mmCIF file of C-alpha atoms in Angstrom:
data_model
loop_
_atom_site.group_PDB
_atom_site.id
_atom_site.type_symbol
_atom_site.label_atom_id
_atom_site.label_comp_id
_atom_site.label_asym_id
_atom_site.label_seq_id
_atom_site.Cartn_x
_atom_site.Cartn_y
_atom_site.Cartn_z
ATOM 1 C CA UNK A 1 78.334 297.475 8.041
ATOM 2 C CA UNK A 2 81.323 298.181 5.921
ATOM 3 C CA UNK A 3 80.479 301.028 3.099
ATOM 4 C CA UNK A 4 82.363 302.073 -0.075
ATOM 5 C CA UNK A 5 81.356 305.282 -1.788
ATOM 6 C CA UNK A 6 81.782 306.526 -5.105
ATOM 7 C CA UNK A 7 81.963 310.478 -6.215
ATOM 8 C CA UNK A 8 80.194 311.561 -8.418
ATOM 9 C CA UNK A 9 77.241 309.476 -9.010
ATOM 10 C CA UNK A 10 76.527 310.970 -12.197
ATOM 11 C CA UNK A 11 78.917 313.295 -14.216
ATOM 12 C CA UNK A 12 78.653 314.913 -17.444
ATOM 13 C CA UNK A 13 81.982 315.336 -19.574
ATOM 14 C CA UNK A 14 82.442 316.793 -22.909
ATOM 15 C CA UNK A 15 84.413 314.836 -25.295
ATOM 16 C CA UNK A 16 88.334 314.977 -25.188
ATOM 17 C CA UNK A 17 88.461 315.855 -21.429
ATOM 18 C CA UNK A 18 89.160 314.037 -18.629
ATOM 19 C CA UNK A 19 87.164 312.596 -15.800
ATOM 20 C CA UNK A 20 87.805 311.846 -12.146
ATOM 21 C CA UNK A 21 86.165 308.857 -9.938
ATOM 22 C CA UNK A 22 86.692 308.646 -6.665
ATOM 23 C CA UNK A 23 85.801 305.193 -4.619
ATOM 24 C CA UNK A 24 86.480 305.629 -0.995
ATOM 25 C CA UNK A 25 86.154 302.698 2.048
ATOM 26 C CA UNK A 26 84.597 304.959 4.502
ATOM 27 C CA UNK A 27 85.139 302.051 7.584
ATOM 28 C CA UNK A 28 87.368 299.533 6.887
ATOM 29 C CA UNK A 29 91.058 299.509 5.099
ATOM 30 C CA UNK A 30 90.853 298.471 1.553
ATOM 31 C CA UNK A 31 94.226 296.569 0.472
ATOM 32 C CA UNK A 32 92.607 295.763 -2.324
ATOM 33 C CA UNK A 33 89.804 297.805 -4.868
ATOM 34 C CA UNK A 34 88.743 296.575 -8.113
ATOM 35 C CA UNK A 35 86.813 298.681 -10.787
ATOM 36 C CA UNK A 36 83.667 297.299 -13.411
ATOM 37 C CA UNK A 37 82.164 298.554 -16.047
ATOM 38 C CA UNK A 38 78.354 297.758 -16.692
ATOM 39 C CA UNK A 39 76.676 298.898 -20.189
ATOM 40 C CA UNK A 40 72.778 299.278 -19.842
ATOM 41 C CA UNK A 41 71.080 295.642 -20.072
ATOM 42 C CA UNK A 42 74.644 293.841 -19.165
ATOM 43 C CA UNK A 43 76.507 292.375 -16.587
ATOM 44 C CA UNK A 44 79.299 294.080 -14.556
ATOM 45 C CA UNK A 45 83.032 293.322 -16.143
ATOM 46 C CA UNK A 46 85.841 294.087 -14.328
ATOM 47 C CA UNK A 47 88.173 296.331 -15.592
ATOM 48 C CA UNK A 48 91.368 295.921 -13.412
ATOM 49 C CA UNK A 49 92.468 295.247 -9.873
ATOM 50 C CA UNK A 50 94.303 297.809 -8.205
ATOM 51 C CA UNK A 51 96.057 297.464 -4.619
ATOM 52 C CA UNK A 52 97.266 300.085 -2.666
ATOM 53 C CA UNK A 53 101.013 301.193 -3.311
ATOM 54 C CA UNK A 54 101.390 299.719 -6.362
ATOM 55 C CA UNK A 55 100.459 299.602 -10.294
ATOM 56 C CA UNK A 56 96.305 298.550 -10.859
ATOM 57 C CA UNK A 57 96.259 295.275 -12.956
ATOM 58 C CA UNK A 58 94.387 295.792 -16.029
ATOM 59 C CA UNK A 59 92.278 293.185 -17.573
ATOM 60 C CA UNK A 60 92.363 292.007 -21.410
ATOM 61 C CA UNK A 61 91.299 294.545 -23.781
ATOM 62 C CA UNK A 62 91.004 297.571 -21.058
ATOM 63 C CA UNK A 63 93.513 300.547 -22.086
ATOM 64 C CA UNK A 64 95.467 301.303 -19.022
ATOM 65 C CA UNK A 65 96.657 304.842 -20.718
ATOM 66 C CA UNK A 66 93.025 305.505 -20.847
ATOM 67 C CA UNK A 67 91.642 305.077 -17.599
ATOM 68 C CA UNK A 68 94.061 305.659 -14.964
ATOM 69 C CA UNK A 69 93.909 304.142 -11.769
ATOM 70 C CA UNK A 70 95.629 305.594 -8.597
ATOM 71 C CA UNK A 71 95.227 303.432 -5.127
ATOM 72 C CA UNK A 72 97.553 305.758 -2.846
ATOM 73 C CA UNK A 73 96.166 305.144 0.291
ATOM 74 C CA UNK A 74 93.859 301.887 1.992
ATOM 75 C CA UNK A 75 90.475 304.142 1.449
ATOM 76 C CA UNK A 76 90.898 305.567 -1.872
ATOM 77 C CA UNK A 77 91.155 304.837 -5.464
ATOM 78 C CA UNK A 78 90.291 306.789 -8.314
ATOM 79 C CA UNK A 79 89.450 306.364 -11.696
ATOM 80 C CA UNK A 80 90.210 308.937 -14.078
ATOM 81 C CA UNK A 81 88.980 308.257 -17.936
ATOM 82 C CA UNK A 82 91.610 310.559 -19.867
ATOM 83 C CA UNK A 83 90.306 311.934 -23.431
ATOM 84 C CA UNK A 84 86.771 310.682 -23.031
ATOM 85 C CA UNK A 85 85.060 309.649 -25.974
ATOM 86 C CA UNK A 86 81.154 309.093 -26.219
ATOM 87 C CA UNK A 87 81.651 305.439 -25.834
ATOM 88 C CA UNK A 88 82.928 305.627 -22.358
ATOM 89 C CA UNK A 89 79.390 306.704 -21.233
ATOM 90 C CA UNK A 90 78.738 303.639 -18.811
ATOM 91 C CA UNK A 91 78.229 302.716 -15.430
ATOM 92 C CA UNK A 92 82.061 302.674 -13.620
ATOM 93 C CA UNK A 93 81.426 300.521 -10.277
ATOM 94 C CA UNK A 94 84.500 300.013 -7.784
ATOM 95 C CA UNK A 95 84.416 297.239 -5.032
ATOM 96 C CA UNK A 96 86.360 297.291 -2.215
ATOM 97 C CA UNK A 97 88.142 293.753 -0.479
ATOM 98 C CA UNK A 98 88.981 294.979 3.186
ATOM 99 C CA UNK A 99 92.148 293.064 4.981
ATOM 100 C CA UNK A 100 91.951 289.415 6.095
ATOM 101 C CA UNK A 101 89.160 287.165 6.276
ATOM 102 C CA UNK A 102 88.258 284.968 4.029
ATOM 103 C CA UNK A 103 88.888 286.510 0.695
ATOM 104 C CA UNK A 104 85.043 286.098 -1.042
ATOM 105 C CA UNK A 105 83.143 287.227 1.392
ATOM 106 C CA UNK A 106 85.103 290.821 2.485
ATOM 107 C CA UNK A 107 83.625 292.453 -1.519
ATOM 108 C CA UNK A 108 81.736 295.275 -0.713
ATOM 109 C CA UNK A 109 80.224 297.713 -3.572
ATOM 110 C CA UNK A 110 79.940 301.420 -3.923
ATOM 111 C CA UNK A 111 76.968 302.858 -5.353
ATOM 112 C CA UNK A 112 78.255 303.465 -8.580
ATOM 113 C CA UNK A 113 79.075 306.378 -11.223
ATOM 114 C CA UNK A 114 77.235 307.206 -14.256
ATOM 115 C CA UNK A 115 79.241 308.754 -16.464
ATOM 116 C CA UNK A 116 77.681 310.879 -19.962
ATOM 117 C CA UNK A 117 80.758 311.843 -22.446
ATOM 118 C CA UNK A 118 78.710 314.540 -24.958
ATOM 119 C CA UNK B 1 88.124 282.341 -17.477
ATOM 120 C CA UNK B 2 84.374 281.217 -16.016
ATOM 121 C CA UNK B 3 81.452 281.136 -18.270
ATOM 122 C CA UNK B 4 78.039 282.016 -16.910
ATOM 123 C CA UNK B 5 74.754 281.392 -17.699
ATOM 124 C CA UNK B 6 71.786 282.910 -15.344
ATOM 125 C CA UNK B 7 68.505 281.411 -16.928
ATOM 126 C CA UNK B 8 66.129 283.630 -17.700
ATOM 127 C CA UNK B 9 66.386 287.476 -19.048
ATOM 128 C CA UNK B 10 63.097 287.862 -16.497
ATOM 129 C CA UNK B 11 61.288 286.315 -14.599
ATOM 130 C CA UNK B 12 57.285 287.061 -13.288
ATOM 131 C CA UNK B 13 56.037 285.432 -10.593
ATOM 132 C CA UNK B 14 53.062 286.449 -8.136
ATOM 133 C CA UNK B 15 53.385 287.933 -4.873
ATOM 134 C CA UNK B 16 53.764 284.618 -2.019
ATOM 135 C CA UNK B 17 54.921 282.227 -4.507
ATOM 136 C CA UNK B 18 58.645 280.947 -4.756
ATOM 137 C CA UNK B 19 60.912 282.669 -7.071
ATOM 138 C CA UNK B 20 63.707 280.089 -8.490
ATOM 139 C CA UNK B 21 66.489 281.943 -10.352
ATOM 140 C CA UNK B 22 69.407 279.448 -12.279
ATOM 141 C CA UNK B 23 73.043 279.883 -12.478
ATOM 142 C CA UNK B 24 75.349 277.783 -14.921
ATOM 143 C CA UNK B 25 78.808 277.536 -15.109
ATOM 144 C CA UNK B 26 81.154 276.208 -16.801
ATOM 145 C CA UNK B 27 85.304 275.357 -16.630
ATOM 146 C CA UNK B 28 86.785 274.918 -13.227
ATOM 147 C CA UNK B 29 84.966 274.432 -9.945
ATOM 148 C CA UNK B 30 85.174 277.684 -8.133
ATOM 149 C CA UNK B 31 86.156 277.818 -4.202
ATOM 150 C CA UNK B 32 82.823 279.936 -3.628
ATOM 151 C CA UNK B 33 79.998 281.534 -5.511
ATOM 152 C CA UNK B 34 77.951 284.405 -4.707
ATOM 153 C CA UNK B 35 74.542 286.469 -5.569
ATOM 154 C CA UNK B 36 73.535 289.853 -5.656
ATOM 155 C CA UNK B 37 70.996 292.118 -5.957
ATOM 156 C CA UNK B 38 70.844 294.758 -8.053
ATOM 157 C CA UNK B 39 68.483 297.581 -8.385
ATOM 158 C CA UNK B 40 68.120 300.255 -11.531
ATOM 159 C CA UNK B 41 70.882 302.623 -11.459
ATOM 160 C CA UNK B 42 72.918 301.287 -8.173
ATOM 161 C CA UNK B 43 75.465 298.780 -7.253
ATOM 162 C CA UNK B 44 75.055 295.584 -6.391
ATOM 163 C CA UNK B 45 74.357 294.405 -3.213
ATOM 164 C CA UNK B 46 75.854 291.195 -1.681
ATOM 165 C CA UNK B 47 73.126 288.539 -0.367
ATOM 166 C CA UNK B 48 75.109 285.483 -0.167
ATOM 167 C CA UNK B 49 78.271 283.838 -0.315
ATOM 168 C CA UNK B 50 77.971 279.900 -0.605
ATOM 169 C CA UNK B 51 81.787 277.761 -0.841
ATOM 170 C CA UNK B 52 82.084 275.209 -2.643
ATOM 171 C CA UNK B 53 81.627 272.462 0.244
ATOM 172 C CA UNK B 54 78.139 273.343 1.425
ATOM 173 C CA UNK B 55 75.561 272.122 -0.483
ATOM 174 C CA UNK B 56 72.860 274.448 1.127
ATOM 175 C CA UNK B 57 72.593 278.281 2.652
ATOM 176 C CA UNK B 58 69.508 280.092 4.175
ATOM 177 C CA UNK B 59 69.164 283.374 5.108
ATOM 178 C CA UNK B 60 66.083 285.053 6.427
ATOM 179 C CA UNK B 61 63.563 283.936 3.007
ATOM 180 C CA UNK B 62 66.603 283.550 0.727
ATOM 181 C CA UNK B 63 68.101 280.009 0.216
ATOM 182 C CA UNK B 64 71.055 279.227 -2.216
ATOM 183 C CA UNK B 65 72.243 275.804 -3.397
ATOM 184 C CA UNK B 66 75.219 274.815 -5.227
ATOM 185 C CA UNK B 67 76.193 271.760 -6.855
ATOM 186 C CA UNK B 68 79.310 271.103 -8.046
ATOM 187 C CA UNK B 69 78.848 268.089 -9.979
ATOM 188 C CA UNK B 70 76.495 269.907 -12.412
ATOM 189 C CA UNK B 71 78.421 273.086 -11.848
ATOM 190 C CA UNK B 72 74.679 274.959 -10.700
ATOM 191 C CA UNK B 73 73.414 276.830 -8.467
ATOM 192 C CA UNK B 74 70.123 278.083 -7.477
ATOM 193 C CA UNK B 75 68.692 280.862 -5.979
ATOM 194 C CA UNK B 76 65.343 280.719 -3.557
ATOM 195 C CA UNK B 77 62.992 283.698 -2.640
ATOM 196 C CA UNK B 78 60.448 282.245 -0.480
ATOM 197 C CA UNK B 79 57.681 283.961 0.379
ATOM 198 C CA UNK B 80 58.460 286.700 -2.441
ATOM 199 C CA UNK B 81 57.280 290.670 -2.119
ATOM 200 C CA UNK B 82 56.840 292.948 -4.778
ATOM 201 C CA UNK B 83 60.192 294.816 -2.731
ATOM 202 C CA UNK B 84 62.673 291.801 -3.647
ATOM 203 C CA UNK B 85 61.670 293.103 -7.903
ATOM 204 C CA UNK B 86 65.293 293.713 -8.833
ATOM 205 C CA UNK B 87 67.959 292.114 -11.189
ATOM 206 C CA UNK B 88 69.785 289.071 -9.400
ATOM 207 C CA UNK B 89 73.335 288.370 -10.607
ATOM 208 C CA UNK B 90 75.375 285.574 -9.995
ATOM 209 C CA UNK B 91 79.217 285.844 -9.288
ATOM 210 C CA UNK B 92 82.011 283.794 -9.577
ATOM 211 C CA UNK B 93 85.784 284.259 -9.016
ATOM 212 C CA UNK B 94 87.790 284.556 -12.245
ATOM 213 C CA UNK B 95 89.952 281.586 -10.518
ATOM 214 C CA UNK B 96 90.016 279.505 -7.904
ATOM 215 C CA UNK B 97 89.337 282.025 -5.241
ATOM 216 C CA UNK B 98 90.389 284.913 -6.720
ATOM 217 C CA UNK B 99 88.426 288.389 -5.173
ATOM 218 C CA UNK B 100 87.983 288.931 -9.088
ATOM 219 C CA UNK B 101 84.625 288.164 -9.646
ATOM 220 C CA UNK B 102 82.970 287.450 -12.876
ATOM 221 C CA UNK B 103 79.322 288.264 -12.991
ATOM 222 C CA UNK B 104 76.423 286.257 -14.788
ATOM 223 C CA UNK B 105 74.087 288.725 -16.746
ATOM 224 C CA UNK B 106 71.303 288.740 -14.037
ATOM 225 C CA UNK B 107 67.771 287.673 -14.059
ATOM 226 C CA UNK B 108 65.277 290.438 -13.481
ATOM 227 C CA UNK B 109 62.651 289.463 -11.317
ATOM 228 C CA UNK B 110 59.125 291.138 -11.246
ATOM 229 C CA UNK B 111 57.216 289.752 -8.411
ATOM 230 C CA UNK B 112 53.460 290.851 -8.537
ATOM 231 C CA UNK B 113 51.187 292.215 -5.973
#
């Protein structure tokens, strides 16, 4: 079946620096990826929508000068958390919607990225 | 936006029996909703997709309803195995049938041996 995968699953940054995740459709063409956030004990919320070849729509409240989405090509999209602060630490989670079909049921997950900001 | 309620925090039920998981929503009718799995420290997992004209969807020992009228759907594990213990999140589209989805809080089901 179709597979998305993240890199790193878990990363480590110190404070102030900058962080890179990668979500990657490894068999299908991904027009469209979307990135969540999940904070221990909650639900996923979806940070923004990004489609490939232009600007990632960014939800209500999400800084888009602060994490920086890129969707170049139809299997990758990064994710790249600029000046991290210790409240970034979460759970990043991208989904992938490959083309056509009926649009709810072509979603597919990656594995997710935990990411630490010391 | 939706609003979603998933019933319980947790749920315990004993290895066999039935596990029934809730999911409320409110505001507009949605074209579809879905469930997930979701184990500790992974994505989630897609299970099923139900649209908003069926009434009823099986697959293998899972079985979904949805009912538009009281703007609910429920979640079956028949049969349940101390392997289907995860978190199970309801998902809605933010509109419509947007590929946006927003996600219910989960239910984390313990079933024991």
């Amino acid at each position: 079946g179709a597979v998305v995968s993240q890199h790193p699953s878990r990363v480590i940054c110190k404070s102030g620096t900058s962080v890179k995740i990668e979500c990657r459709s490894l068999d299908f063409q991904a027009t469209t990826m979307f990135w969540y956030r999940q904070f221990p004990k909650q639900s996923l919320m979806l940070m923004a929508t990004s489609n490939e070849g232009s600007k990632a729509t960014y939800e209500q409240g999400v800084e888009k000068d602060k994490f920086l989405i890129n969707h170049a090509s139809l299997t990758l999209s990064t994710l790249t958390v600029t000046s991290a602060h210790p409240e970034d630490s979460s759970f990043y989670i991208c989904s992938a919607s490959a083309r056509g079909g009926y649009s709810g049921n072509t979603i597919y997950f990656g594995e997710g990225s935990w990411l630490t900001v010391v | 936006s939706q609003k979603i309620e998933q019933n319980s925090e947790a749920l315990n039920i004993q290895e066999g029996k039935t596990a029934t998981l809730t999911c409320n929503y409110t505001n507009y009718s949605p074209a579809y909703l879905q469930w997930y799995r979701q184990d500790p420290g992974r994505g989630p997992v897609f299970l099923l997709l139900i649209r908003e004209n069926e009434k009823e969807k099986r697959k293998e020992r899972l079985k979904v309803t949805f009912d538009t009228t009281l703007k609910q759907s429920l979640f079956h594990i028949t049969a349940s195995q101390p392997a289907d213990s995860a978190t199970y999140l309801c998902a809605l589209p933010y509109s419509g049938s947007a590929r946006q989805l927003t996600f219910g809080s989960g239910t984390q089901l313990t079933v024991l041996p």
